[in-house]
mmCIF file of C-alpha atoms in Angstrom:
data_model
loop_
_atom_site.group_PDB
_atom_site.id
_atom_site.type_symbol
_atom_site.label_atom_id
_atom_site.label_comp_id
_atom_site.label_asym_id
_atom_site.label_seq_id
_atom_site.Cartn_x
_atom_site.Cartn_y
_atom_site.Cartn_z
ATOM 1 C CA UNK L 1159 -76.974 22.732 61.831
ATOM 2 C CA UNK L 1160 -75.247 19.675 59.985
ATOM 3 C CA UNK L 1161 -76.905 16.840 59.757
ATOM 4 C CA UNK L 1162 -77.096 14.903 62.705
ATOM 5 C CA UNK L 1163 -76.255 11.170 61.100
ATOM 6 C CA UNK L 1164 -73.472 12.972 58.966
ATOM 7 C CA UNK L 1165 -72.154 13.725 62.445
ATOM 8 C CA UNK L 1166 -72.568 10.784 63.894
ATOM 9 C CA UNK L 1167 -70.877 8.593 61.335
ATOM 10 C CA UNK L 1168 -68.060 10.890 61.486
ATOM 11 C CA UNK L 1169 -67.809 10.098 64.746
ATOM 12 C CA UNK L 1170 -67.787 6.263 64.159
ATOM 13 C CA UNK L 1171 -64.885 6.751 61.659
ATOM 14 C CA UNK L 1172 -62.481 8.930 64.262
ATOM 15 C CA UNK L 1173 -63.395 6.446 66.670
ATOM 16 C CA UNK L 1174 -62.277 3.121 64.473
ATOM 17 C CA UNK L 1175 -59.587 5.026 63.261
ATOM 18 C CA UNK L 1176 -58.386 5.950 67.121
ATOM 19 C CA UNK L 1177 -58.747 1.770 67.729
ATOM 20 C CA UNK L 1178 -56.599 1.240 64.798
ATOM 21 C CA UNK L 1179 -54.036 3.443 65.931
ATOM 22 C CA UNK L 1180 -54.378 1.867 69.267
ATOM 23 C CA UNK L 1181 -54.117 -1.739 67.878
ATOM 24 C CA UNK L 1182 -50.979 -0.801 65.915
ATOM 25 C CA UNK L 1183 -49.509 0.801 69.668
ATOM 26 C CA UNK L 1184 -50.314 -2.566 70.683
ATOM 27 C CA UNK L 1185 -48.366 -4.686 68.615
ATOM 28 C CA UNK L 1186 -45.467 -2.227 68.742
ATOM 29 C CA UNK L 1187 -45.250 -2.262 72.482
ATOM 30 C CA UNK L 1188 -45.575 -5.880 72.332
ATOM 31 C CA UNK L 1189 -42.622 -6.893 70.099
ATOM 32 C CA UNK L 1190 -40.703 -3.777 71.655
ATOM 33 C CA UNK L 1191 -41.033 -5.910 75.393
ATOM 34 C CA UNK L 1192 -40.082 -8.940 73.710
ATOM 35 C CA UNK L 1193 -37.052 -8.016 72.053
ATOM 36 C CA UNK L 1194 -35.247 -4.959 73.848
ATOM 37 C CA UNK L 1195 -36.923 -5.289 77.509
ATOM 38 C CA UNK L 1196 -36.519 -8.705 78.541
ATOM 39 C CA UNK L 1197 -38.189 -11.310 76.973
ATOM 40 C CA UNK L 1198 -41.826 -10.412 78.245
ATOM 41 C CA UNK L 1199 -44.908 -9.252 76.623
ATOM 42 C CA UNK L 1200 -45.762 -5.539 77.807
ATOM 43 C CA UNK L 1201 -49.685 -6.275 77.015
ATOM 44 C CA UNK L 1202 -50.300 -10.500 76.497
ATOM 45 C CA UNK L 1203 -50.837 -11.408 80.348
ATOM 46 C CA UNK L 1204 -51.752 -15.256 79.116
ATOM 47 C CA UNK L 1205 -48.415 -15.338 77.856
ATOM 48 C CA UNK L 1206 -46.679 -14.340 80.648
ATOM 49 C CA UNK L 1207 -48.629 -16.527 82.542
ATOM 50 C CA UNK L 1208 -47.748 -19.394 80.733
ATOM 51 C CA UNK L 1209 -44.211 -18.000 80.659
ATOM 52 C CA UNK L 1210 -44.344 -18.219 84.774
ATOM 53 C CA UNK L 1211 -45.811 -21.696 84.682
ATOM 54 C CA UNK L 1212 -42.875 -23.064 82.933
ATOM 55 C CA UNK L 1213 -40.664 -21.057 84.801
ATOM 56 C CA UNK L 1214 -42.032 -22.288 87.873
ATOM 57 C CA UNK L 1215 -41.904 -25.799 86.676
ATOM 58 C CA UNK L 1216 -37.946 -25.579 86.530
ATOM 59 C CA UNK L 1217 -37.467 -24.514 82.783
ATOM 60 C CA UNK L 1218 -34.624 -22.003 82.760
ATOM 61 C CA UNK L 1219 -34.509 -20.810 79.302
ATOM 62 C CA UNK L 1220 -37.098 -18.261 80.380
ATOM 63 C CA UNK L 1221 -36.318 -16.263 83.313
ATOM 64 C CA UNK L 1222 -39.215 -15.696 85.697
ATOM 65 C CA UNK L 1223 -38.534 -11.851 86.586
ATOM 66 C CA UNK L 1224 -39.564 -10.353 82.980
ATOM 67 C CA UNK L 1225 -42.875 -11.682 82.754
ATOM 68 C CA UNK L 1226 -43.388 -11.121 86.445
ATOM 69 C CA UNK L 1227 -42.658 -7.397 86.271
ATOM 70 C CA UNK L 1228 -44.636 -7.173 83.230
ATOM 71 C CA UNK L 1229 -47.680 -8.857 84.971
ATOM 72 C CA UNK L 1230 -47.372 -6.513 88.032
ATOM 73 C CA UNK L 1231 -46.930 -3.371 85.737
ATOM 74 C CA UNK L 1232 -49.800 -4.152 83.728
ATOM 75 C CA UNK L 1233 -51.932 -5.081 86.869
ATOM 76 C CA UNK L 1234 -51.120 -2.002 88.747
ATOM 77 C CA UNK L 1235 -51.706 0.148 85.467
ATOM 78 C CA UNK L 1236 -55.312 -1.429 84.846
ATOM 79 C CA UNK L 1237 -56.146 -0.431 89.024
ATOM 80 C CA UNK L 1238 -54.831 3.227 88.534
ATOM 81 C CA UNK L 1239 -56.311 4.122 85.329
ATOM 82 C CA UNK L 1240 -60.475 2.673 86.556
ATOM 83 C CA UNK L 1241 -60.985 6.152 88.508
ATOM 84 C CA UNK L 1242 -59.365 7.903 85.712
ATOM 85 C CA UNK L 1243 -61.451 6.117 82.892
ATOM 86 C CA UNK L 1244 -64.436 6.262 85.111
ATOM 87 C CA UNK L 1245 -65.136 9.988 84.743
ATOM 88 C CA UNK L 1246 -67.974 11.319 82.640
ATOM 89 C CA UNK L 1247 -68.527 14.365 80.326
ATOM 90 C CA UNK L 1248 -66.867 16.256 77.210
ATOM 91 C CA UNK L 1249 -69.052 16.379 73.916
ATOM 92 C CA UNK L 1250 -66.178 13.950 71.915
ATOM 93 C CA UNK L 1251 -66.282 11.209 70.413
ATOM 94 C CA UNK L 1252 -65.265 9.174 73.357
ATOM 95 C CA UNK L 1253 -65.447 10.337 77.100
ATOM 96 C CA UNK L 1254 -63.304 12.500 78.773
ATOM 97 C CA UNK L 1255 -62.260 9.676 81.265
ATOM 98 C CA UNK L 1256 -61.386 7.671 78.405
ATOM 99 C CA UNK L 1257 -59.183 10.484 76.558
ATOM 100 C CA UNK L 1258 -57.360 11.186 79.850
ATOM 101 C CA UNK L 1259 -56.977 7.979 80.553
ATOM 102 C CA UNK L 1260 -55.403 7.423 76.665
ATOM 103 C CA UNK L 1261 -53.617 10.589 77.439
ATOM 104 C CA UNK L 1262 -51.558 9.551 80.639
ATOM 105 C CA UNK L 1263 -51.002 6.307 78.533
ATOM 106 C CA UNK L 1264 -49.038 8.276 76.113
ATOM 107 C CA UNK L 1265 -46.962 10.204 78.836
ATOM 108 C CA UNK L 1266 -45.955 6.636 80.314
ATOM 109 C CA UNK L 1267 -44.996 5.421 76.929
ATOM 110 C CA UNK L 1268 -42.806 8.207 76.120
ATOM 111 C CA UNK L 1269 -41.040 8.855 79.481
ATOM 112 C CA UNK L 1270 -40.358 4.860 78.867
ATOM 113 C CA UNK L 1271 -38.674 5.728 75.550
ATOM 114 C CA UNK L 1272 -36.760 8.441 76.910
ATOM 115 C CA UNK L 1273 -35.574 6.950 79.706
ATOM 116 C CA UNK L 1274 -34.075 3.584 77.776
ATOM 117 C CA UNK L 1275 -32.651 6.334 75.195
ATOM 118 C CA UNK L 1276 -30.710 8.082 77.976
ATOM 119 C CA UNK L 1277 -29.709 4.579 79.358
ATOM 120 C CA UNK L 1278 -27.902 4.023 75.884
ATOM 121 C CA UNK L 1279 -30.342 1.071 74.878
ATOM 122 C CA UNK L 1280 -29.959 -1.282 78.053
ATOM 123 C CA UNK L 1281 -29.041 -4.817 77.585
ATOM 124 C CA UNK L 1282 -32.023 -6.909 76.806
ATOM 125 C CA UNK L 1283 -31.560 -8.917 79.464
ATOM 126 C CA UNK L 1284 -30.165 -6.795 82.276
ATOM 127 C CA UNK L 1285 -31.932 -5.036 85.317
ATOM 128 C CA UNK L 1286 -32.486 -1.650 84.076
ATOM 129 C CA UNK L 1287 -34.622 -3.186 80.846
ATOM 130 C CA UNK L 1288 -36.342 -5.745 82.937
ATOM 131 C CA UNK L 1289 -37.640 -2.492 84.919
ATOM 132 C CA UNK L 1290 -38.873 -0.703 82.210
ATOM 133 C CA UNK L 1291 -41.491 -3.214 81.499
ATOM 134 C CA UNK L 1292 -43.269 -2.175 84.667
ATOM 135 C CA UNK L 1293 -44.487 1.245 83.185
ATOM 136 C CA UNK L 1294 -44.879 -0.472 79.852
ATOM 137 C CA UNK L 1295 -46.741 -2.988 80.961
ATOM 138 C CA UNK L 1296 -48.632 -0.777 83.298
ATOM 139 C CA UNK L 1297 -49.038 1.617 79.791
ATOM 140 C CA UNK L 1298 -50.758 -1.243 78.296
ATOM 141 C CA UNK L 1299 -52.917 -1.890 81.239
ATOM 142 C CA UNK L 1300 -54.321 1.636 80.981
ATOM 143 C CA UNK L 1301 -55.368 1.257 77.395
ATOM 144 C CA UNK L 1302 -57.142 -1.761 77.652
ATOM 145 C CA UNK L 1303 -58.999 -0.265 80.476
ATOM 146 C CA UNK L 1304 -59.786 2.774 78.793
ATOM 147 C CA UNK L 1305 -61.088 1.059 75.878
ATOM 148 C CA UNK L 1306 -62.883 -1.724 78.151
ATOM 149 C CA UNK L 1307 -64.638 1.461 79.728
ATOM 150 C CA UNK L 1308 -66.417 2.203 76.306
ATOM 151 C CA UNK L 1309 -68.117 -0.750 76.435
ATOM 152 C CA UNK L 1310 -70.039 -1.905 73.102
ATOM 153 C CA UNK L 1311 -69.247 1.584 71.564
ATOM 154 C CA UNK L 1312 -64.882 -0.440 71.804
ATOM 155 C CA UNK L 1313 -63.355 -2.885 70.811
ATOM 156 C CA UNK L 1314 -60.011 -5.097 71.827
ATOM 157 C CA UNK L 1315 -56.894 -3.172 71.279
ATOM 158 C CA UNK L 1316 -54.472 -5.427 73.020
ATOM 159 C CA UNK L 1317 -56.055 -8.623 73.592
ATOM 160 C CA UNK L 1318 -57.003 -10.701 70.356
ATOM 161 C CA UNK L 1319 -57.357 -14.047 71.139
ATOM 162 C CA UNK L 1320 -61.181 -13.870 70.971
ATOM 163 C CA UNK L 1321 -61.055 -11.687 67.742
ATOM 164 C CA UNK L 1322 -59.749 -13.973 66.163
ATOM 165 C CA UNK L 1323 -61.794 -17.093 67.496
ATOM 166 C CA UNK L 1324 -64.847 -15.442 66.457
ATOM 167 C CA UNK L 1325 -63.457 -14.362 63.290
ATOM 168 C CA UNK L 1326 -62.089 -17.352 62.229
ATOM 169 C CA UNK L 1327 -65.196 -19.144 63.208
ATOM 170 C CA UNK L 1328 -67.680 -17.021 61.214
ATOM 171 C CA UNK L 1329 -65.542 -18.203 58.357
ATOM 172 C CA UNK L 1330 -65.410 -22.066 58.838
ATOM 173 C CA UNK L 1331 -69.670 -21.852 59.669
ATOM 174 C CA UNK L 1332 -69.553 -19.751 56.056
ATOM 175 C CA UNK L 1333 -72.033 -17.854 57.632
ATOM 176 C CA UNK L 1334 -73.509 -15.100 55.775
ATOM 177 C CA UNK L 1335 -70.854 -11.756 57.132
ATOM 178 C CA UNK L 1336 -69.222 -14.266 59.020
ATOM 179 C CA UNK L 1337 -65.659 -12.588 58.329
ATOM 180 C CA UNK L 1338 -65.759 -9.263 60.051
ATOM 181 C CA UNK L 1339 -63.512 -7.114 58.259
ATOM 182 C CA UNK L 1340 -63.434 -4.677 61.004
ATOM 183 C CA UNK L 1341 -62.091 -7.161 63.603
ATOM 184 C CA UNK L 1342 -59.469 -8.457 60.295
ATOM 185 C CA UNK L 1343 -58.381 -4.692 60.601
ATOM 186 C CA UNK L 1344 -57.577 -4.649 63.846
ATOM 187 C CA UNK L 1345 -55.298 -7.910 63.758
ATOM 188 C CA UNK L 1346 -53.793 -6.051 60.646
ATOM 189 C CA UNK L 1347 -52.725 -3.035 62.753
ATOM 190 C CA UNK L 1348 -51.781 -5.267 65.728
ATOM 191 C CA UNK L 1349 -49.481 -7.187 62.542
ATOM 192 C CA UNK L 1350 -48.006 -4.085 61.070
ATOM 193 C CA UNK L 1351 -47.440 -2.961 64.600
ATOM 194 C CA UNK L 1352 -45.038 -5.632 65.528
ATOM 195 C CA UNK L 1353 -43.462 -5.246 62.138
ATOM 196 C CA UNK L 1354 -42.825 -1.759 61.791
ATOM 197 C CA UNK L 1355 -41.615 -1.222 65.233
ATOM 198 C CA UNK L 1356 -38.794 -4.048 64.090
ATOM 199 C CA UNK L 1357 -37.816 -2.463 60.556
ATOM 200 C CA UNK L 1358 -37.924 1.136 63.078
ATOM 201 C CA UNK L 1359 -35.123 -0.806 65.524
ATOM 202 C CA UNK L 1360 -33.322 -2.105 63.017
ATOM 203 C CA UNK L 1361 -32.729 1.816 60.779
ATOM 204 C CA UNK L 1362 -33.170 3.802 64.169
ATOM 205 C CA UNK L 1363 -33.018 1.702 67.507
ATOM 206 C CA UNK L 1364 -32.316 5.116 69.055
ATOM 207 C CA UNK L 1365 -36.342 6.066 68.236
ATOM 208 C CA UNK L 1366 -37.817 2.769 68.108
ATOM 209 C CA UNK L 1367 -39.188 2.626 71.282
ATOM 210 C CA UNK L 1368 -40.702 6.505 71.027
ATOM 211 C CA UNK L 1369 -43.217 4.523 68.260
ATOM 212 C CA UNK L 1370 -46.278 3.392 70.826
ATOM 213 C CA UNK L 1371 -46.417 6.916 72.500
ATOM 214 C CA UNK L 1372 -46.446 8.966 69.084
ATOM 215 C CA UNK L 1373 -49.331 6.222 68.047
ATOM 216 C CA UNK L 1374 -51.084 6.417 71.157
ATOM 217 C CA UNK L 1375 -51.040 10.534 71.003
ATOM 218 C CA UNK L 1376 -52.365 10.182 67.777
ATOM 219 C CA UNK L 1377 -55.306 7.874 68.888
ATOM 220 C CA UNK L 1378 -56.312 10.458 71.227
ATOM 221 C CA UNK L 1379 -55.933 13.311 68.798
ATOM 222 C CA UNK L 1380 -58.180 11.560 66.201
ATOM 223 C CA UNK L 1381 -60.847 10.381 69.255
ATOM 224 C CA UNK L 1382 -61.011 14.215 70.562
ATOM 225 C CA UNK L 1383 -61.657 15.462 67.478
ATOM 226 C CA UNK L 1384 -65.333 16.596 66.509
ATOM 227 C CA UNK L 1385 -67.948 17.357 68.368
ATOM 228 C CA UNK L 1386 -70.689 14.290 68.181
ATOM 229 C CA UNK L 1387 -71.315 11.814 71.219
ATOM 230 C CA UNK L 1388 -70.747 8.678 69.529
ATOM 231 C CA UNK L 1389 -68.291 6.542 69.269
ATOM 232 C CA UNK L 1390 -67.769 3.543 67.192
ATOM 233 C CA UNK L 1391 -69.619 0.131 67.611
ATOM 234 C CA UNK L 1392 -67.551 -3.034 68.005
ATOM 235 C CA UNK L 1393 -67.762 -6.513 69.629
ATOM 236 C CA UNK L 1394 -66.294 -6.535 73.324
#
């Protein structure tokens, strides 16, 4: 029999390394909505929020149709994937529910890809773009739903704002630990996220978009793997 903390910090690292991978999906996604879909964030609701404020306030250098589909994609995404990342059982790192969940996530994100491939890269700002941020967006709600679901044993993957509060905080108090280095390594994938998926458009735009779902298919591969219960620790 191995040895049953062995085990169970193995499980901690799959499961940081899975919200890594998930944080670096994130920031991909992200950028990807921003600058080939329309102008909207596929995962930031506050910022499409504020986007429809000033769009409902008469500013028209931001339409209001991008960051409305994306806020109705993401919304109906986060109500579909609760029974799905509800469900119980499997001897993983994280639960089934969750995997699945992660899983059908992936499937979203590449039909997405494939689909704006075939279309031969849509304009930006035209129709067929805009309504590809509704299963993107949707994509994104089903992550952070799946991850929400973990409770303490997750950790943000696409919303950061309080991350980084906290983090930053902890620093200024120059309290003991006050700079969490696992949170910092989160907003580092998120980062490289948004930057690689950029450098990938600019060499390949033909594959760019195909980046989230290979990194989100990864983050399930490395959660399934193993065989302990536990999954990592992490603020919520």
């Amino acid at each position: 029999m191995p040895d049953r903390e062995a085990v169970d910090e193995g499980a901690r690292r799959r499961g940081r390394s899975a919200l890594l991978l998930l944080s670096f999906a994130s920031g991909a996604a992200d950028v990807l909505a921003v600058v080939a879909l329309g102008g909207a964030f596929a995962g930031i609701m506050t910022g499409n929020l504020v986007l429809l404020g000033a769009a409902a306030a008469g500013e028209r250098s931001q339409g209001v149709w991008a960051p409305a589909l994306a806020l109705a994609g993401y919304l109906v995404g986060t109500v579909l994937a609760v029974p799905l990342a509800g469900r119980k059982g499997g001897r993983r790192v994280w639960p089934r529910g969750a995997l699945l969940c992660l899983g059908v996530e992936a499937v979203v994100l590449a039909a997405v890809a494939t689909v704006w491939t075939v279309a031969d890269r849509p304009d930006p700002g035209g129709t067929a773009a805009g309504l590809l941020l509704v299963p993107l967006s949707a994509a994104m709600g089903a992550q952070a739903t799946a991850v929400l679901s973990l409770g303490r044993k997750g950790a943000p993957t696409t919303f950061f704002t309080s991350t980084l509060t906290t983090m930053v905080a902890g620093f200024a108090a120059r309290q003991p630990g006050g700079v969490d280095g696992w949170a910092l390594a989160r907003l580092a994938c998120l980062f490289a996220g948004a930057c690689g998926a950029v450098l990938v458009r600019g060499v390949a735009p033909e594959v760019a978009l195909f980046l989230p779902a290979v990194l989100v298919a990864a983050a399930v591969v490395v959660a399934a793997g193993g065989g302990g219960d536990e999954a990592p620790s992490g603020e919520a």
